[in-house]
Coordinates of N, CA and C in Angstrom, one line a residue:
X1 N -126.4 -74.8 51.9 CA -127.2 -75.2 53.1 C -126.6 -76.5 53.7
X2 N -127.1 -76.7 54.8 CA -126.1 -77.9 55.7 C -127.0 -79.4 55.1
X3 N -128.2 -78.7 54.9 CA -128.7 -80.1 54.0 C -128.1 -80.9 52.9
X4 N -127.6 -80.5 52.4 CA -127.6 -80.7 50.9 C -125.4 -80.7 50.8
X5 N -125.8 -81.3 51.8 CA -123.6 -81.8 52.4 C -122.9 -82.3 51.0
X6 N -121.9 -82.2 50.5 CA -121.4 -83.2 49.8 C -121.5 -84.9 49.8
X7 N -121.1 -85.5 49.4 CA -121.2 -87.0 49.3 C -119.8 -87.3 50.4
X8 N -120.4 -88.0 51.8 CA -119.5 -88.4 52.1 C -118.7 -87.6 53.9
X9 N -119.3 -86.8 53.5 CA -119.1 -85.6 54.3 C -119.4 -85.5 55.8
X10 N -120.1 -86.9 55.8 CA -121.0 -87.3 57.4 C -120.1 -87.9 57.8
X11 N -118.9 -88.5 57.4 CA -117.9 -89.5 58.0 C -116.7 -89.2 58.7
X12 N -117.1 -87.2 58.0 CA -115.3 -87.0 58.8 C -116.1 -85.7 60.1
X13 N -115.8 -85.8 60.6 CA -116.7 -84.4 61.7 C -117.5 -84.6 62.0
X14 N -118.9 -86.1 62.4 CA -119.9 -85.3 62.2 C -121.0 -84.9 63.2
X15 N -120.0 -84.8 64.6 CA -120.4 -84.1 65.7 C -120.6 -82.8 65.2
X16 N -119.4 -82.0 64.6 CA -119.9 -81.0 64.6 C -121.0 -80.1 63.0
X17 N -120.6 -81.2 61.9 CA -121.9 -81.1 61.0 C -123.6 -81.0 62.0
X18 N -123.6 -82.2 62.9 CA -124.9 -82.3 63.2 C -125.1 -81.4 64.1
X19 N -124.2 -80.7 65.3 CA -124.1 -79.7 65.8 C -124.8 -78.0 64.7
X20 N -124.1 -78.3 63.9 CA -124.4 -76.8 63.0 C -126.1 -77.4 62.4
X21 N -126.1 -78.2 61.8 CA -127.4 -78.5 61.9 C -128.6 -78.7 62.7
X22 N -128.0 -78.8 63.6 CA -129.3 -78.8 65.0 C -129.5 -77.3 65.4
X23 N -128.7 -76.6 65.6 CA -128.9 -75.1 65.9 C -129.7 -74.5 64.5
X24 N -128.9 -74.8 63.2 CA -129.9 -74.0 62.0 C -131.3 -74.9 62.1
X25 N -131.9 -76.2 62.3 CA -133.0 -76.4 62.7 C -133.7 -75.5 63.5
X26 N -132.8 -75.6 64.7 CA -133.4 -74.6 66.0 C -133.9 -72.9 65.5
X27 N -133.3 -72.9 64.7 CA -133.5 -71.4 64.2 C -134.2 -71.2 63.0
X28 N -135.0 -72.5 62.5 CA -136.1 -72.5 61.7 C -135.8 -72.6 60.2
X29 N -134.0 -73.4 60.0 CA -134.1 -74.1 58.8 C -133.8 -73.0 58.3
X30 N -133.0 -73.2 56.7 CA -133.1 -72.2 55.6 C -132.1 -71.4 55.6
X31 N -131.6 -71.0 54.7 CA -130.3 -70.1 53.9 C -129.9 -68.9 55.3
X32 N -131.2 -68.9 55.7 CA -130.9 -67.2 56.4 C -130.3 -67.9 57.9
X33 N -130.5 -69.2 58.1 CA -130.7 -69.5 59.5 C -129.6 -70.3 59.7
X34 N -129.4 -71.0 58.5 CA -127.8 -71.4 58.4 C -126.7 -70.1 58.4
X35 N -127.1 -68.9 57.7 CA -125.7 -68.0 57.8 C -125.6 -67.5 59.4
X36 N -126.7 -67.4 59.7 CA -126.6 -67.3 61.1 C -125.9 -68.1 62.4
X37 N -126.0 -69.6 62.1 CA -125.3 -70.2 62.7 C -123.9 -70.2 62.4
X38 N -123.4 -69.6 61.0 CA -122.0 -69.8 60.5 C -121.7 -68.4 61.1
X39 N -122.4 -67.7 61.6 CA -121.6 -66.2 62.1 C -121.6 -66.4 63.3
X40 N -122.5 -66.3 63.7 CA -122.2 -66.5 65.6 C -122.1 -67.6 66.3
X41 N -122.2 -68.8 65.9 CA -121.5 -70.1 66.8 C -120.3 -70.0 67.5
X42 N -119.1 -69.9 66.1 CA -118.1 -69.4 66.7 C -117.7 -68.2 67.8
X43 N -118.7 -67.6 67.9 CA -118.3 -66.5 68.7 C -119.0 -67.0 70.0
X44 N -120.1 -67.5 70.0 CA -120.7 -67.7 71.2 C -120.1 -68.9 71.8
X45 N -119.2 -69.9 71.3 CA -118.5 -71.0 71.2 C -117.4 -70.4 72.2
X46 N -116.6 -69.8 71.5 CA -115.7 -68.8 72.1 C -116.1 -68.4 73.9
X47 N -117.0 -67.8 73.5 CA -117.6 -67.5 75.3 C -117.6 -68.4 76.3
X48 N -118.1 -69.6 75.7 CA -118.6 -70.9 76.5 C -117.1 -71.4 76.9
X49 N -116.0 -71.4 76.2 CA -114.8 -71.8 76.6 C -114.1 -71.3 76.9
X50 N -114.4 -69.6 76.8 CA -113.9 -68.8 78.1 C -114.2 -68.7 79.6
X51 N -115.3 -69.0 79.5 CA -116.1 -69.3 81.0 C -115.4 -71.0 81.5
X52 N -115.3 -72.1 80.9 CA -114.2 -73.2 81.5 C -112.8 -72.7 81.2
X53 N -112.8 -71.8 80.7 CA -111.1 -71.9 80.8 C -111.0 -71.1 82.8
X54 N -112.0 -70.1 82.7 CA -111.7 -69.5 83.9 C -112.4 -70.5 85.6
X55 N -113.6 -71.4 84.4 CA -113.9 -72.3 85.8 C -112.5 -73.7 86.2
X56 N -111.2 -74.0 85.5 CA -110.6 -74.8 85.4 C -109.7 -74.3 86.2
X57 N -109.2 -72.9 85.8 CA -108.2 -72.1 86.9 C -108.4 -72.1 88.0
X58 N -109.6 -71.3 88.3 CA -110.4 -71.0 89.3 C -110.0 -72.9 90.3
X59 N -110.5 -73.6 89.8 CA -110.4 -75.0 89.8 C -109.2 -75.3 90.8
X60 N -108.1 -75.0 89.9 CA -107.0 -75.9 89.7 C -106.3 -74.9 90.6
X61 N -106.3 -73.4 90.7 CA -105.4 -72.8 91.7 C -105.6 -71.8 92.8
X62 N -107.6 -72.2 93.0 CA -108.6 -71.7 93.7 C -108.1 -70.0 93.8
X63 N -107.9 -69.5 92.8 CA -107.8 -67.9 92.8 C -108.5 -67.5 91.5
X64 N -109.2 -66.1 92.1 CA -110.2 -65.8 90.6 C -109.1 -65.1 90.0
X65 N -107.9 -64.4 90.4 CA -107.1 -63.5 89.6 C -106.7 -64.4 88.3
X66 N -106.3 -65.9 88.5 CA -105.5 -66.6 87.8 C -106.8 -66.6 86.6
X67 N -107.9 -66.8 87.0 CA -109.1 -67.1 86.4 C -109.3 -65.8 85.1
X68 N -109.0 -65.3 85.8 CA -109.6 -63.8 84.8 C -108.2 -63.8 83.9
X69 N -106.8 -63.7 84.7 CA -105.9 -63.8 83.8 C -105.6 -64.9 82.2
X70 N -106.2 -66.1 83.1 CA -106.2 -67.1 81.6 C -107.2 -66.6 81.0
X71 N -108.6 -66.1 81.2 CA -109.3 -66.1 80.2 C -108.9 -64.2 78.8
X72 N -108.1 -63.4 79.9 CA -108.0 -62.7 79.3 C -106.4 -62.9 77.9
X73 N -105.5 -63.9 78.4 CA -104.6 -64.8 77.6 C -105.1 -65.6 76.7
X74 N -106.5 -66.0 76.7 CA -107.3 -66.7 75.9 C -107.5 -66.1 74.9
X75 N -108.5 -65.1 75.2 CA -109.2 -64.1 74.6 C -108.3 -63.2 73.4
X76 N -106.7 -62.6 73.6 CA -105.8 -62.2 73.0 C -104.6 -63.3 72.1
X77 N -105.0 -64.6 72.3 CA -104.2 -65.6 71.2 C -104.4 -65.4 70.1
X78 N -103.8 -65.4 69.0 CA -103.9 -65.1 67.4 C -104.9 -66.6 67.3
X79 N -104.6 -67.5 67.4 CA -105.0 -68.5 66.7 C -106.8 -68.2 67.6
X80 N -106.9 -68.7 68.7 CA -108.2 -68.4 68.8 C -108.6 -67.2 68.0
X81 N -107.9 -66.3 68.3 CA -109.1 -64.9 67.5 C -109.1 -65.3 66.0
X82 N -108.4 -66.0 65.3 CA -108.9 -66.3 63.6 C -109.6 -67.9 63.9
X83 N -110.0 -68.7 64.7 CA -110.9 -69.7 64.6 C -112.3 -69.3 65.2
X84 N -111.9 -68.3 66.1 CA -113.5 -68.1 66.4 C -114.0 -66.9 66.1
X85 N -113.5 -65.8 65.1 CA -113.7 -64.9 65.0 C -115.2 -64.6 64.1
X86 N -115.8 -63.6 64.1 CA -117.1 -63.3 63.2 C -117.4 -64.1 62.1
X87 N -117.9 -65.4 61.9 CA -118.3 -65.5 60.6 C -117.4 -66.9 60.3
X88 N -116.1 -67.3 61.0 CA -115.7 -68.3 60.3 C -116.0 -69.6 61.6
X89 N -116.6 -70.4 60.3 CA -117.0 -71.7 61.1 C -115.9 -72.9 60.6
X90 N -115.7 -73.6 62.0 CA -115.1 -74.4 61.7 C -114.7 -75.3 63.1
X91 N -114.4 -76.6 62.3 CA -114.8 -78.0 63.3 C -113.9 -77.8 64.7
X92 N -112.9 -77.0 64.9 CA -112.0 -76.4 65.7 C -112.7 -75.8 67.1
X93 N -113.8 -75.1 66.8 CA -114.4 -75.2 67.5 C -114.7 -75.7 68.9
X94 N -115.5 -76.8 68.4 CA -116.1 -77.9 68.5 C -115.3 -78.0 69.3
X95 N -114.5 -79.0 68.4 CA -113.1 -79.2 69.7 C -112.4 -78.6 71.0
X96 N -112.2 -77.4 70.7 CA -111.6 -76.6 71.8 C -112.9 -77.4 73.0
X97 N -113.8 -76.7 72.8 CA -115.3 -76.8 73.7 C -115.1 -77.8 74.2
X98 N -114.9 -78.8 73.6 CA -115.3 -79.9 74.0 C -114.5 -80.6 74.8
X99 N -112.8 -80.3 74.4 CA -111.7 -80.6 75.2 C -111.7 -80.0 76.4
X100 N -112.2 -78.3 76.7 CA -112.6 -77.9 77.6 C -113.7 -78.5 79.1
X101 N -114.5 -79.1 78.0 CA -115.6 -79.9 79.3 C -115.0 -81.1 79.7
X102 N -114.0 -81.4 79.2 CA -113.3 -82.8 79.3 C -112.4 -82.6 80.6
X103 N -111.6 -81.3 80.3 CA -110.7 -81.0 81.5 C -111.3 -80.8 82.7
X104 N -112.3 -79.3 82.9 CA -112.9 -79.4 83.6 C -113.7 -80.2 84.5
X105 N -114.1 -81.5 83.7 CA -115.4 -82.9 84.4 C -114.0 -83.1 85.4
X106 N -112.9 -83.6 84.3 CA -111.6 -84.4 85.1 C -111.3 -83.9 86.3
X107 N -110.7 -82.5 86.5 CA -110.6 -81.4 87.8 C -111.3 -81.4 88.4
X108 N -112.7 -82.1 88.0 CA -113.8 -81.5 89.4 C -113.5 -82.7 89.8
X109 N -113.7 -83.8 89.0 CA -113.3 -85.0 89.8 C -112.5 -85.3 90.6
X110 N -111.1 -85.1 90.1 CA -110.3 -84.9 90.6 C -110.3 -84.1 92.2
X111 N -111.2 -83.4 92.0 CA -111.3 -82.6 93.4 C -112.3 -83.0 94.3
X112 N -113.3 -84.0 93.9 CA -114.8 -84.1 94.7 C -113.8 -85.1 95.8
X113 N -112.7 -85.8 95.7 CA -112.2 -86.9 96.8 C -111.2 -86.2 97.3
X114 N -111.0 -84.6 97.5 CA -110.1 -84.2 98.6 C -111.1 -84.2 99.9
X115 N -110.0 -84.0 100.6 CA -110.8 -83.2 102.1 C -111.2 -81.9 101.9
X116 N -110.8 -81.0 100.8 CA -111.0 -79.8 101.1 C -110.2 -78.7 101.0
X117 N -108.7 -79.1 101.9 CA -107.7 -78.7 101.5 C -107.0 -78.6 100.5
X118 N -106.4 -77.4 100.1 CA -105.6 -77.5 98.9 C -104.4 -78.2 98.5
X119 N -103.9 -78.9 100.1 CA -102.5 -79.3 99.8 C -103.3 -81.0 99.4
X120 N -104.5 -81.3 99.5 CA -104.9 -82.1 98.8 C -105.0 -82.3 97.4
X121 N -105.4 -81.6 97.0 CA -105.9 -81.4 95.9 C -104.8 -81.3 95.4
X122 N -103.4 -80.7 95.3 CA -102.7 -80.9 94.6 C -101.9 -81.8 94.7
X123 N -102.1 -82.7 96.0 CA -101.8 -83.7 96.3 C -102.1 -85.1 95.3
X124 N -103.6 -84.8 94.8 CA -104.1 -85.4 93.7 C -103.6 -85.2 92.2
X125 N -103.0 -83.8 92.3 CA -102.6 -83.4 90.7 C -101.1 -84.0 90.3
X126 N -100.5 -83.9 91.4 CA -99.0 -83.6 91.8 C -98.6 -84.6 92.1
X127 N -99.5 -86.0 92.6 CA -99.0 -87.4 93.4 C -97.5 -87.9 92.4
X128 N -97.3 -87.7 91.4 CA -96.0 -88.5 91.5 C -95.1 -87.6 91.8
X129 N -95.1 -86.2 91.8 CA -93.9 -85.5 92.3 C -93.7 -85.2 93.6
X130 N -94.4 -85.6 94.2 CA -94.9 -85.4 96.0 C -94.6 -86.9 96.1
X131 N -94.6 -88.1 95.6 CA -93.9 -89.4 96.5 C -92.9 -89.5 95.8
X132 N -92.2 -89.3 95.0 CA -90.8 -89.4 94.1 C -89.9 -88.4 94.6
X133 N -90.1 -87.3 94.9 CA -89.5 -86.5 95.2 C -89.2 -85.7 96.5
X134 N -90.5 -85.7 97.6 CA -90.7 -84.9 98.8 C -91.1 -86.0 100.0
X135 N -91.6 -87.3 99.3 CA -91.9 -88.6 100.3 C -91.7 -89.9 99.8
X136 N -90.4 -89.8 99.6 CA -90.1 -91.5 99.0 C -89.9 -92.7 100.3
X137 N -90.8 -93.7 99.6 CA -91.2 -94.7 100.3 C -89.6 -95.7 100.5
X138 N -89.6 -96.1 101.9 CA -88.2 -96.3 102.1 C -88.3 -98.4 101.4
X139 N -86.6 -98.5 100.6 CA -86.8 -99.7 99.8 C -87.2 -99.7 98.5
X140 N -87.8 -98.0 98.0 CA -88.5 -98.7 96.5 C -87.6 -97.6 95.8
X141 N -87.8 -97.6 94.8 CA -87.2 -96.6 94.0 C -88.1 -95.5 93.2
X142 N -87.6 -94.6 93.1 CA -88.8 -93.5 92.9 C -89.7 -93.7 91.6
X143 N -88.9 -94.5 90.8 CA -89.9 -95.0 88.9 C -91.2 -96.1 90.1
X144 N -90.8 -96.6 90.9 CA -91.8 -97.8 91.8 C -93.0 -97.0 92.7
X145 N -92.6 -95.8 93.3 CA -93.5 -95.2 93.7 C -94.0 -94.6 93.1
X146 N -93.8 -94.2 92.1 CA -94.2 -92.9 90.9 C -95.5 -94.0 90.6
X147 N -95.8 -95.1 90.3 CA -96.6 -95.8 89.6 C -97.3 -96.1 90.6
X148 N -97.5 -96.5 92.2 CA -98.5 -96.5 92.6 C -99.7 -95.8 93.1
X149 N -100.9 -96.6 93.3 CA -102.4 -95.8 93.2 C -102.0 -94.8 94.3
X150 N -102.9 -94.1 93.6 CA -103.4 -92.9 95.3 C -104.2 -93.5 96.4
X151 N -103.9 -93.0 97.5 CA -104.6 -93.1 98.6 C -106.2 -93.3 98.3
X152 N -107.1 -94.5 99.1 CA -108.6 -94.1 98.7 C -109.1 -93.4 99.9
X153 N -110.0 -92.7 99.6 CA -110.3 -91.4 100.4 C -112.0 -92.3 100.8
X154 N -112.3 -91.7 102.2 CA -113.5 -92.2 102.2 C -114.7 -91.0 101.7
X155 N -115.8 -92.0 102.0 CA -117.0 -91.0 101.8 C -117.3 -90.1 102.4
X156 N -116.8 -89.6 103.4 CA -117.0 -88.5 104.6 C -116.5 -87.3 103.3
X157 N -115.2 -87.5 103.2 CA -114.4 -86.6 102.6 C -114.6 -86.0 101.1
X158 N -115.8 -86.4 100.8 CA -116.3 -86.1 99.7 C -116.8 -84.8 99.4
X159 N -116.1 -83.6 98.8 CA -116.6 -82.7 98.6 C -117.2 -82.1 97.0
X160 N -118.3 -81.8 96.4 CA -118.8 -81.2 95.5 C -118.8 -79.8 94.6
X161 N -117.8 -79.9 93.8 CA -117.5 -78.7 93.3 C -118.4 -78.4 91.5
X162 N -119.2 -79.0 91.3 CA -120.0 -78.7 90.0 C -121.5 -79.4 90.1

């Protein structure tokens, strides 16, 4: 049971210890309710980071095709299919998931200060390869423009993607 951890055990992982513990709580405690969380977390884990893998695409190259394509590239990786498969739990998880909502927050942000347009938005992704390369500032050298800030965008141009 997740109660009764080794000595020690709370120091390395223990987002996702307390994570498996909070759900076998939720599910009423006990042998039966912990194997339950050890079988389908991972799987339903799995789902949750196929849905940002396809809201990040979707995101990052405003086409659902790309969206369905990464998640179906997801979905057929060896290593995903043995970390999240039926039954096996493990802190990997967690991770993926979580790096997931990380990318995603970043891209939406990333996106809430365009105008709208796309050549913005990648304007935001892409800024050092777009003034180094396609608009270099006359007098500096392109390692000198590569490092400066982006443009600040006003409030008008603020648009809301999550």
């Amino acid at each position: 049971m997740f109660v009764d951890a080794p000595h020690g055990i709370s120091g390395r992982r223990p987002a996702t210890h307390a994570t498996n513990w909070f759900f076998t709580e939720l599910l009423g405690g006990g042998q039966g309710a912990a194997d339950t969380v050890a079988a389908w977390l991972p799987v339903v884990a799995s789902v949750a980071l196929g849905l940002l893998i396809y809201k990040l695409a979707v995101l990052l190259t405003r086409d659902v095709r790309v969206g369905v394509a990464s998640v179906l590239v997801f979905a057929v990786t060896p290593v995903n299919a043995v970390y999240t498969s039926l039954g096996f739990l493990d802190h990997n998880l967690h991770q993926y998931f979580w790096l997931g909502v990380t990318l995603c927050r970043w891209a939406g942000l990333q996106s809430i200060f365009s105008d709208g347009s796309q050549a913005a938005t990648v304007d935001r992704y892409g800024m050092v390869f777009e003034r180094t390369f396609e608009h270099p500032r006359r007098g500096s050298s392109p390692s000198a423009s590569a490092f400066r800030s982006p443009p600040v965008r006003t409030p008008g141009a603020v648009r809301r993607y999550f």
